[in-house]
XYZ file of N, CA, C and O in Angstrom:
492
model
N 93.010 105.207 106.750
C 94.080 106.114 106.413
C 95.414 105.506 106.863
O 95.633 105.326 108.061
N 96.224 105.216 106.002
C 97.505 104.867 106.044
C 98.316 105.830 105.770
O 98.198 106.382 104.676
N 99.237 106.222 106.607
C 101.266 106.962 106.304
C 101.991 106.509 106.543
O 102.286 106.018 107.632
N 102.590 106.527 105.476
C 104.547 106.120 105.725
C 105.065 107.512 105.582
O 104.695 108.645 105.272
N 106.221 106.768 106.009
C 107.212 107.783 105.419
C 108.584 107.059 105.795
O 108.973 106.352 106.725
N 109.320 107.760 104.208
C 110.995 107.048 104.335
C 111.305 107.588 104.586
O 110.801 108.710 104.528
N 113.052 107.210 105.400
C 114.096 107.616 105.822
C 115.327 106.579 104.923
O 115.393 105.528 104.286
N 116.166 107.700 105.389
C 117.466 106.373 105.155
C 118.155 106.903 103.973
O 119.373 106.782 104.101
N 117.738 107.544 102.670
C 118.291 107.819 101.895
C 119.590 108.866 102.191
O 119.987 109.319 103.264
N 120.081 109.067 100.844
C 121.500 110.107 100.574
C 122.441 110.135 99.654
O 121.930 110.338 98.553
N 123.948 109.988 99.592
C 124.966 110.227 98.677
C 125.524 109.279 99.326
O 125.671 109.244 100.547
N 126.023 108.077 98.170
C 126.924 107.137 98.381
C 127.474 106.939 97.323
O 126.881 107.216 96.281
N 128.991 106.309 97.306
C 129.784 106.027 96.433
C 129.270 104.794 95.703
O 128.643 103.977 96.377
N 129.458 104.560 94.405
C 129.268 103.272 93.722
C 129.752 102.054 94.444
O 130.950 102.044 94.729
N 129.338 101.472 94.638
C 129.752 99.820 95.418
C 129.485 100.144 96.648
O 130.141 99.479 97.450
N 128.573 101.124 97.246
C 128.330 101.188 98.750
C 127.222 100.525 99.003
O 126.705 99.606 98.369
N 126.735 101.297 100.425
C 125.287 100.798 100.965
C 124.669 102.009 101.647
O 125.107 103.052 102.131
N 123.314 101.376 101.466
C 122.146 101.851 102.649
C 121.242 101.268 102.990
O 120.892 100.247 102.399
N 120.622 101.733 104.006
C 119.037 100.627 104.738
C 118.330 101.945 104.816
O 118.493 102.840 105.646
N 117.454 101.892 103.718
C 116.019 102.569 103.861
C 115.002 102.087 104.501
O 114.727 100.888 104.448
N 114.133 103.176 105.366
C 113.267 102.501 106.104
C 112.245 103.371 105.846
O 112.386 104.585 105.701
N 110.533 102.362 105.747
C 109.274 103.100 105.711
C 108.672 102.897 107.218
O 108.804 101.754 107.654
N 108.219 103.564 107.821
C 107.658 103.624 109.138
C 105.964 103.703 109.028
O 105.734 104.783 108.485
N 104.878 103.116 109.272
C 104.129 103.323 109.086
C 103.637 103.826 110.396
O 104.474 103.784 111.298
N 102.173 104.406 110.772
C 101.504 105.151 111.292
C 101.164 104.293 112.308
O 101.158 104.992 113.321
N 100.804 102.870 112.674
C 100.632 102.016 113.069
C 100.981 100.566 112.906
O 102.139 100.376 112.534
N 100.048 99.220 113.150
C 100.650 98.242 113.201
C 100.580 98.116 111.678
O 99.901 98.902 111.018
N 101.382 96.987 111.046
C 101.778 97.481 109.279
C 101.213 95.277 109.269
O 101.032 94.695 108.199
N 101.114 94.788 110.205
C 100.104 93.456 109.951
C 98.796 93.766 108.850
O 98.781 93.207 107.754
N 97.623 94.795 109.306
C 96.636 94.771 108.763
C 97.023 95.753 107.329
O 96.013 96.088 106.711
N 97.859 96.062 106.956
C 97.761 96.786 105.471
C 98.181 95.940 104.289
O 97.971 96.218 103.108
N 98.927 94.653 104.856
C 99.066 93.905 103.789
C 100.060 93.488 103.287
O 100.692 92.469 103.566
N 100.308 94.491 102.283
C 101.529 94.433 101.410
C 102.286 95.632 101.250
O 101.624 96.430 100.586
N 103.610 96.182 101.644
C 104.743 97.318 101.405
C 105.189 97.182 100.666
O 105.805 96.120 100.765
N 105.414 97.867 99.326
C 106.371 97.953 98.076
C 107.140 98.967 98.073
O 106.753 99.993 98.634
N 108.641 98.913 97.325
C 109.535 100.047 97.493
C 109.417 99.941 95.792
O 109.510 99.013 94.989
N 109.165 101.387 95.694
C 109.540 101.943 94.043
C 110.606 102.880 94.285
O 111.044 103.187 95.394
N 111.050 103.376 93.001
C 111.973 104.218 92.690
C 111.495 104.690 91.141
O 111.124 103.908 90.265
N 111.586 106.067 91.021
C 111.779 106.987 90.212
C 112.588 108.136 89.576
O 112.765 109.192 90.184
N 112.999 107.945 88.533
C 113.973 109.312 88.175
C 113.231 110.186 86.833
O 112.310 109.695 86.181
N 113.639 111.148 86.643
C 113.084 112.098 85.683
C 112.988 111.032 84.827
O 113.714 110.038 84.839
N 111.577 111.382 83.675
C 112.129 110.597 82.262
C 112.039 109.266 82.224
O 112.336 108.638 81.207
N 111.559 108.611 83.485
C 111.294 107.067 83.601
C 109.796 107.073 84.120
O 109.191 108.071 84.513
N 109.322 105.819 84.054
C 108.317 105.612 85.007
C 108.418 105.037 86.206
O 109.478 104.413 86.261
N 107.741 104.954 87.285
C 108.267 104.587 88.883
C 107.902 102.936 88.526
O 106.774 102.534 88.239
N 108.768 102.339 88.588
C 109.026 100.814 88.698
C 109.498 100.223 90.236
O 110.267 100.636 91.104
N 108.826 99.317 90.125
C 108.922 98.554 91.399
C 110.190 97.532 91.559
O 110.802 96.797 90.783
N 110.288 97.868 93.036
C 112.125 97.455 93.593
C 112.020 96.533 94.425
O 113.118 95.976 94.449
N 111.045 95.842 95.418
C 110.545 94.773 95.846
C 109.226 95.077 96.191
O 108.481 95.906 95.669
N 108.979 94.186 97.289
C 107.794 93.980 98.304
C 107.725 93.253 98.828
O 108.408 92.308 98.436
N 106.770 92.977 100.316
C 106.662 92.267 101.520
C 105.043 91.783 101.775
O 104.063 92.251 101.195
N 105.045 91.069 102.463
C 103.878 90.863 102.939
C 103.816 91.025 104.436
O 104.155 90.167 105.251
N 103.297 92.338 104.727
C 103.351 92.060 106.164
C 102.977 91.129 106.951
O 103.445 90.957 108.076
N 102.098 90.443 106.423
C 101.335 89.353 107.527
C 102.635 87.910 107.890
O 103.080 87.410 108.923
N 102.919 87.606 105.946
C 103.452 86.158 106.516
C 104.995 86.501 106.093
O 105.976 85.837 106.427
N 105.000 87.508 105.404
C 106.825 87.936 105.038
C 107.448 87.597 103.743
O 108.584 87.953 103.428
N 106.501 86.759 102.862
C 106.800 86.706 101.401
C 107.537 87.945 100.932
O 107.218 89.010 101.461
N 108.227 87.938 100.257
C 108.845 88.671 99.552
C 109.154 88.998 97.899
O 109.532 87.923 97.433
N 109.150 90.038 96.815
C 109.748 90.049 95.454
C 110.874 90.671 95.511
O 111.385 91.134 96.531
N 111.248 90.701 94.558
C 112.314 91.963 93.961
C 112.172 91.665 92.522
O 111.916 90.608 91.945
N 112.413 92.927 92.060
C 112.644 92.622 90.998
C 113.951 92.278 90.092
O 115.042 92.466 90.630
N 113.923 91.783 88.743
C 114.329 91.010 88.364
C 116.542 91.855 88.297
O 117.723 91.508 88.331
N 115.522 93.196 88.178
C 116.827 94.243 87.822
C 117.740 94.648 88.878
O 118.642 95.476 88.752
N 117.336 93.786 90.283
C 118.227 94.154 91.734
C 119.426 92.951 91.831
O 120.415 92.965 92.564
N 119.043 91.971 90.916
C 120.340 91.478 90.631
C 120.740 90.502 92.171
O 121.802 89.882 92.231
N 120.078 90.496 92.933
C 120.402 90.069 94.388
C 121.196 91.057 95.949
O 121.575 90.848 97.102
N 121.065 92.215 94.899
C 121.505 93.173 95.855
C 120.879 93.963 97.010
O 121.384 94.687 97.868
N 119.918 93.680 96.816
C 118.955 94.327 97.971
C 118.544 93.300 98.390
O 118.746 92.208 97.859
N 117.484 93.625 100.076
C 116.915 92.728 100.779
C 115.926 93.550 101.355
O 116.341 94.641 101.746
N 114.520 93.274 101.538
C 113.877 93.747 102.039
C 113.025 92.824 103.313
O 112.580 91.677 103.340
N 113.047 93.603 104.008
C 112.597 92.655 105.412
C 111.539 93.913 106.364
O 111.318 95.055 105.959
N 110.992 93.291 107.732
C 109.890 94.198 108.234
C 110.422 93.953 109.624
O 111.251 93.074 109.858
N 109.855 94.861 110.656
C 109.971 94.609 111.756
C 108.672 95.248 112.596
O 108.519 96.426 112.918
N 107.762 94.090 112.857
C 106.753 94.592 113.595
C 106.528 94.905 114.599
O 105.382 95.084 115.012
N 107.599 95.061 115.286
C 107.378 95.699 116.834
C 107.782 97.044 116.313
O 106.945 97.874 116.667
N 109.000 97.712 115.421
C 108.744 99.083 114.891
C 107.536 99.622 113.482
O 107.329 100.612 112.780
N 107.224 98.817 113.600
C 105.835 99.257 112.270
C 106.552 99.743 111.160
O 106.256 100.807 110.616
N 107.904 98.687 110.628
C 108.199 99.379 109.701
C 108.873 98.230 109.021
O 109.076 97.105 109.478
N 109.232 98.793 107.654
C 109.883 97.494 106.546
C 111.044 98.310 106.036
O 110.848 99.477 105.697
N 112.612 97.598 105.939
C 113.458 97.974 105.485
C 113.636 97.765 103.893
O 112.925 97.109 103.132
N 114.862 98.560 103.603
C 115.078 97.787 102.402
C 116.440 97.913 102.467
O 116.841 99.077 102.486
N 117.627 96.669 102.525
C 118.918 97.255 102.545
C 119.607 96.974 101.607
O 119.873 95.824 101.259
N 120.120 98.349 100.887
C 120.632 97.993 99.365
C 121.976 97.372 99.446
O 122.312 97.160 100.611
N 122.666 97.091 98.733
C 124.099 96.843 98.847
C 124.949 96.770 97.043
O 124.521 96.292 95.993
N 125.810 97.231 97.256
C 126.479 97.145 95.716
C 125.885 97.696 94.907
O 125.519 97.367 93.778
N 125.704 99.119 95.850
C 124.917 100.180 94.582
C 125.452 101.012 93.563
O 126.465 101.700 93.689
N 124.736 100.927 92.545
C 125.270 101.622 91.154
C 124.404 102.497 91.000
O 123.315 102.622 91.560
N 125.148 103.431 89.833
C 124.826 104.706 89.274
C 123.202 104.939 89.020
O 122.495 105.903 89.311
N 122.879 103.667 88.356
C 121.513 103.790 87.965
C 120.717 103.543 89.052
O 119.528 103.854 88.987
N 121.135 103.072 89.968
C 120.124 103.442 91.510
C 119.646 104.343 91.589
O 118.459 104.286 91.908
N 120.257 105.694 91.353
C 119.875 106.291 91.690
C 118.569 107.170 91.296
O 118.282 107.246 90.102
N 117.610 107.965 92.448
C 116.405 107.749 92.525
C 115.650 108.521 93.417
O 116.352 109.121 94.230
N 114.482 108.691 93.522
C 113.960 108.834 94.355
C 113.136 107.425 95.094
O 112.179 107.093 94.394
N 113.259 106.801 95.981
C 112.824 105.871 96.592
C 111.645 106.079 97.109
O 111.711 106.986 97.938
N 110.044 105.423 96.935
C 109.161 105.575 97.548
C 108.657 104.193 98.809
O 109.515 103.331 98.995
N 107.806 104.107 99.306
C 106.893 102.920 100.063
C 106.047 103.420 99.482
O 105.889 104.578 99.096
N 105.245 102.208 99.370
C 103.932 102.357 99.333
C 102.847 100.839 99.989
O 103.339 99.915 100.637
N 101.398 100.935 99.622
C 100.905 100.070 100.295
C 99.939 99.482 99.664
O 99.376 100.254 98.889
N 99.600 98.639 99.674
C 98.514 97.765 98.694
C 97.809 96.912 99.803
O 98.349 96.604 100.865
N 96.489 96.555 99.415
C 95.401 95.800 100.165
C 95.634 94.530 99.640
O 95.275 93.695 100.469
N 96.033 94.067 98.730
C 96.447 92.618 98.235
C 98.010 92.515 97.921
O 98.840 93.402 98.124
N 98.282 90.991 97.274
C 99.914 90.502 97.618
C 100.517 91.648 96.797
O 99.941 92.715 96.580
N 101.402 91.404 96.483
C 102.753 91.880 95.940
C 102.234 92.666 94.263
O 101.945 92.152 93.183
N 102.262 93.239 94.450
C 102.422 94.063 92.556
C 103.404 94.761 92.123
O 104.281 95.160 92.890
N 103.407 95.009 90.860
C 104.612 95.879 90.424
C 103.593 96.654 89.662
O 103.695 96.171 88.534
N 102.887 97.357 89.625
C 101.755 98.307 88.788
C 101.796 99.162 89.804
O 100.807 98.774 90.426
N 102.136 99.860 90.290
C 101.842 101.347 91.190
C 100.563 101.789 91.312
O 100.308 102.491 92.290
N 99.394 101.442 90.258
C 98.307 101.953 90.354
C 97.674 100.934 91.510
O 97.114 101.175 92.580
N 98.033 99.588 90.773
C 97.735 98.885 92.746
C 98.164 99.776 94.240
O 98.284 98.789 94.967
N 98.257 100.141 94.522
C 99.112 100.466 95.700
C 98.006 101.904 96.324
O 97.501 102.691 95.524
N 97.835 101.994 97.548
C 96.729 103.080 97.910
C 97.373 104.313 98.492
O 96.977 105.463 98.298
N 98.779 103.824 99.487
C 98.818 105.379 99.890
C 100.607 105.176 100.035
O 101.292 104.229 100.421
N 100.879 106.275 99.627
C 102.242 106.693 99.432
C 102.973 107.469 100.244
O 102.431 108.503 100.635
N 104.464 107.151 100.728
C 105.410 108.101 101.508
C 105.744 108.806 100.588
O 105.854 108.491 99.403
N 105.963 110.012 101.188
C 106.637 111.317 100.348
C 108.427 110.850 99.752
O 109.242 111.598 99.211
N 108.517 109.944 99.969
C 109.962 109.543 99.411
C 111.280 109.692 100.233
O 111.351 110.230 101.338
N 112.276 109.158 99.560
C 113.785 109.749 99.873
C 114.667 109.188 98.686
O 114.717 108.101 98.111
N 115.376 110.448 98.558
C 116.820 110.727 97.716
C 117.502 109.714 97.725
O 117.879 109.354 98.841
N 117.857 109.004 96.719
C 119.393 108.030 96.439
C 120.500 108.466 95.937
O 121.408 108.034 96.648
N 120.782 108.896 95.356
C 122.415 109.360 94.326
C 123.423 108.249 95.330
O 123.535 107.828 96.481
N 124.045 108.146 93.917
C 124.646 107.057 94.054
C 125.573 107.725 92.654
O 125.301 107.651 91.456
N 126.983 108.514 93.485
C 128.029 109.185 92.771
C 129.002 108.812 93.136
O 128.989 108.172 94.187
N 130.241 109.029 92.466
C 131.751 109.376 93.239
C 132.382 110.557 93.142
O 133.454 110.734 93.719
């Protein structure tokens, strides 16, 4: 049994920032792999990076443009994601999630899910 859960989200102006964070339940070495999705009404939840907890590989996808960074910190059992030069279409609901193998962008890979956090990204 694995939990996360995010923090970090909210209301930011276009061209701002935030550092979302998933916290897991324990040490986040043995689960593998952390992916951050995002979802809005009317879309499907597409994937925004991922990590490897063990050795720290990293994705993003192709549509973050270089604006985000996602990184881990294993003495807090948790993986950031810090956006920067965020736009309208960020906005989202932001999930973690967790997978037993590397990196995917299929959500159906992925086993257990944080309840999320809010992006808007207005002026």
């Amino acid at each position: 049994q694995v939990r996360l859960v995010e923090s970090g989200g909210g209301l930011v102006q276009p061209g701002g920032s935030l550092r979302l964070s998933c916290e897991a339940s324990g040490s986040i070495y043995s689960i593998n792999t952390v992916g951050w999705f995002r979802q809005t009404p009317g879309k499907e939840r597409e994937a925004v990076s991922c990590i490897s907890t063990k050795d720290g590989s990293v994705y993003y996808d192709e549509s973050i443009e270089g604006r985000f960074t996602i990184s881990r910190d294993m003495a807090k059992n948790t993986v950031y994601l810090q956006m920067n030069r965020l736009k309208p279409d960020d906005t989202a609901v932001y999930f973690c999630a967790q997978s037993w193998v590397r990196c995917r962008a299929n959500p159906d890979d992925y086993d257990y899910w944080g309840p999320g956090t809010q992006v808007t990204v207005s002026s």
